[in-house]
Coordinates of C-alpha atoms in Angstrom, one line a residue:
X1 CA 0.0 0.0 0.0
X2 CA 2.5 2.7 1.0
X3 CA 4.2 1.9 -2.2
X4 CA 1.3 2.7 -5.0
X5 CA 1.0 5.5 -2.4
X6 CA 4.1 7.2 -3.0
X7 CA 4.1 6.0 -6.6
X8 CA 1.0 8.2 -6.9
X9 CA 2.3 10.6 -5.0
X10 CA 4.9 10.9 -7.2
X11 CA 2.6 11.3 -10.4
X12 CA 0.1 13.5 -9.2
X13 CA 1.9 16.0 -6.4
X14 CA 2.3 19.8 -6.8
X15 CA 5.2 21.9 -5.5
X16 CA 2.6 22.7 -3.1
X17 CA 2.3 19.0 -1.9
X18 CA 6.3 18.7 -2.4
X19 CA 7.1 21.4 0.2
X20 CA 4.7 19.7 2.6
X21 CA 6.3 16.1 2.5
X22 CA 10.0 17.9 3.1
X23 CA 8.6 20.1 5.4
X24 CA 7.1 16.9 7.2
X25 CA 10.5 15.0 6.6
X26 CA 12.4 18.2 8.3
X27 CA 10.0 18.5 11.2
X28 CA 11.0 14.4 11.9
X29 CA 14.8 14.9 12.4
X30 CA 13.4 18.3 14.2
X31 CA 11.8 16.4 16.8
X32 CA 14.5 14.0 17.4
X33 CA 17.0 16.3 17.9
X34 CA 14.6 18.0 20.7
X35 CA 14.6 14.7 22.1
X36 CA 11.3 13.5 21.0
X37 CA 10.9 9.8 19.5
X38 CA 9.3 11.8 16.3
X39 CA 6.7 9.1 16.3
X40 CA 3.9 11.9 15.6
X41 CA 6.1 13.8 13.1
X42 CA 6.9 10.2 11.1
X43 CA 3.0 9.4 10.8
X44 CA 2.3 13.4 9.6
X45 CA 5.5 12.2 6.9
X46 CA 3.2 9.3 5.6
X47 CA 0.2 11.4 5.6
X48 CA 1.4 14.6 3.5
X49 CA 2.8 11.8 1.1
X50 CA -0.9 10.4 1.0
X51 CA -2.7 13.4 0.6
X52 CA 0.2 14.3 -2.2
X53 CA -1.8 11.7 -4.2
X54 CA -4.9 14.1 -3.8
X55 CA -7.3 11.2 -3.4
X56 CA -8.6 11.3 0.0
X57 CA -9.4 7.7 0.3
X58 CA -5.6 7.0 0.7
X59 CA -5.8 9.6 3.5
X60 CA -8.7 8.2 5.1
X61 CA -7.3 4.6 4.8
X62 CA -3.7 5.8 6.5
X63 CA -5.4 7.7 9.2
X64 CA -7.3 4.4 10.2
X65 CA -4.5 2.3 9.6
X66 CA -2.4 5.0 11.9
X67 CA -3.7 2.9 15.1
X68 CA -1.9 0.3 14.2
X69 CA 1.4 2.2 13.2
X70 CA 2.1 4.1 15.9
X71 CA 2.3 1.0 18.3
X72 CA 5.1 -0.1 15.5
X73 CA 6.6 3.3 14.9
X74 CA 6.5 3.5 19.0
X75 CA 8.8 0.3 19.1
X76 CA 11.1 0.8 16.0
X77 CA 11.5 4.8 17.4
X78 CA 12.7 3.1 20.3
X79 CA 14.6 0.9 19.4
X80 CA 16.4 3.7 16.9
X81 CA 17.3 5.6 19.9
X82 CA 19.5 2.6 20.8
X83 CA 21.0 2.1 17.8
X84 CA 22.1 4.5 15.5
X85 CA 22.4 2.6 12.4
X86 CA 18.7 1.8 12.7
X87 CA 18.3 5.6 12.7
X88 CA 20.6 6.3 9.9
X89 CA 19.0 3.7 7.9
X90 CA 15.0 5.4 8.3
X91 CA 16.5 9.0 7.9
X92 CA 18.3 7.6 4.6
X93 CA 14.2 5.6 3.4
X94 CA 12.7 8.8 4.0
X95 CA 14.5 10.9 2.4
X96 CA 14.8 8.9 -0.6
X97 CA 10.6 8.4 -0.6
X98 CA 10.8 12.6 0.1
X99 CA 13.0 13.0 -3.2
X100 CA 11.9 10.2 -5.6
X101 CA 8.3 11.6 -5.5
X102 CA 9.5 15.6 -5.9
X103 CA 11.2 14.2 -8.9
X104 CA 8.2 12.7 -10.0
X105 CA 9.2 9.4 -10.1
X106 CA 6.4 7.0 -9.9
X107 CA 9.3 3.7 -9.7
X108 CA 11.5 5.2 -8.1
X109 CA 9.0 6.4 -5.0
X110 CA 7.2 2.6 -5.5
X111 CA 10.4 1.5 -4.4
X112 CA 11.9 3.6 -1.7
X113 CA 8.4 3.0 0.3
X114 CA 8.2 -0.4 -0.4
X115 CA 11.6 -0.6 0.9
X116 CA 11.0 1.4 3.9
X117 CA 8.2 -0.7 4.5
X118 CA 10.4 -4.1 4.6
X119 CA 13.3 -2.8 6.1
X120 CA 11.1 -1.5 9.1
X121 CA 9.3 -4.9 9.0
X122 CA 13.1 -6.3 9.4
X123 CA 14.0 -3.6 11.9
X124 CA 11.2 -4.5 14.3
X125 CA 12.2 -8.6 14.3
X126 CA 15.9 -7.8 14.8
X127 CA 14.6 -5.7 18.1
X128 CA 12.7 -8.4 19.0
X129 CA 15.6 -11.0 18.7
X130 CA 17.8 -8.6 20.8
X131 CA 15.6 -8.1 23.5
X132 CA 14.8 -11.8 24.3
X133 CA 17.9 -13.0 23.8
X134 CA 18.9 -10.1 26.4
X135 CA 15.9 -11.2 28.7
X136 CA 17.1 -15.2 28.3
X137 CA 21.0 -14.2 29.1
X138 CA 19.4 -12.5 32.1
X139 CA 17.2 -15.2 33.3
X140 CA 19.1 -18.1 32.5
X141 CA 22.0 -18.8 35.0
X142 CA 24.9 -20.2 33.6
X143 CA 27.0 -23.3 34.4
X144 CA 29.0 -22.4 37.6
X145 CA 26.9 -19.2 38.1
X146 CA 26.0 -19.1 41.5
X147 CA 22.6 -17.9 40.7
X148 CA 20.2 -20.4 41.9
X149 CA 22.5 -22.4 42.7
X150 CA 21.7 -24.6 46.1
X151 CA 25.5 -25.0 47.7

């Protein structure tokens, strides 16, 4: 979906609609660097690229869909404030979605979303991995840990 989003996007948006997306994308590393987890900015990014399409159905659909992507965008935000290159990596899909469509370049923005889309999908398992094998190295005494140990 967010790829024949930004594909459209890309066809149909004004310089109007272009200023608003890089506004948007600005505003995200804006509320970062305040110390926010830019969770609100990042949806408002995916919703000026909708509304770039100028069919309000894709806006409507994203704003229902948004309940759903802020509990993800809440997790991968988080876990981007832990690692950098998780950060460097979402700055780097949203500027290229930003730029592909203000060139109008229906492929080109097809695939920087889609990719966005994967590479969060990706993001959010790797966290996942991390965290429990962090929670299993903390539960799990090892041999000749005293930790439960009965001597």
């Amino acid at each position: 979906l967010e790829g024949e989003v930004a594909a459209l996007a890309a066809q149909r948006a004004d310089d109007v609609a272009v200023e608003r997306i890089l506004s948007a994308l600005a505003a995200i590393d804006a509320a970062v660097a305040a110390g926010g987890d830019g969770v609100e900015e990042d949806l408002h990014f995916h919703r000026t690229v909708a509304a770039a399409t100028g069919n309000p159905q894709f806006t409507r659909l994203l704003g229902f869909l948004e309940q759903y992507q802020r509990d993800a965008m809440t997790v991968t935000r988080a876990n981007e404030a832990m690692r950098e290159d998780f950060m460097e990596q979402v700055r780097g899909e949203h500027r290229e979605i930003a730029h592909a469509i203000a060139a109008h370049d229906t492929e080109r923005a097809r695939q920087a979303a889609t990719t966005h889309m994967l590479r969060a999908a990706r993001r959010i398992e790797e966290a996942d991995a991390s965290v429990r094998a962090a929670l299993s190295d903390a539960l799990v005494p090892r041999r000749g840990d005293s930790k439960g140990s009965a001597t």
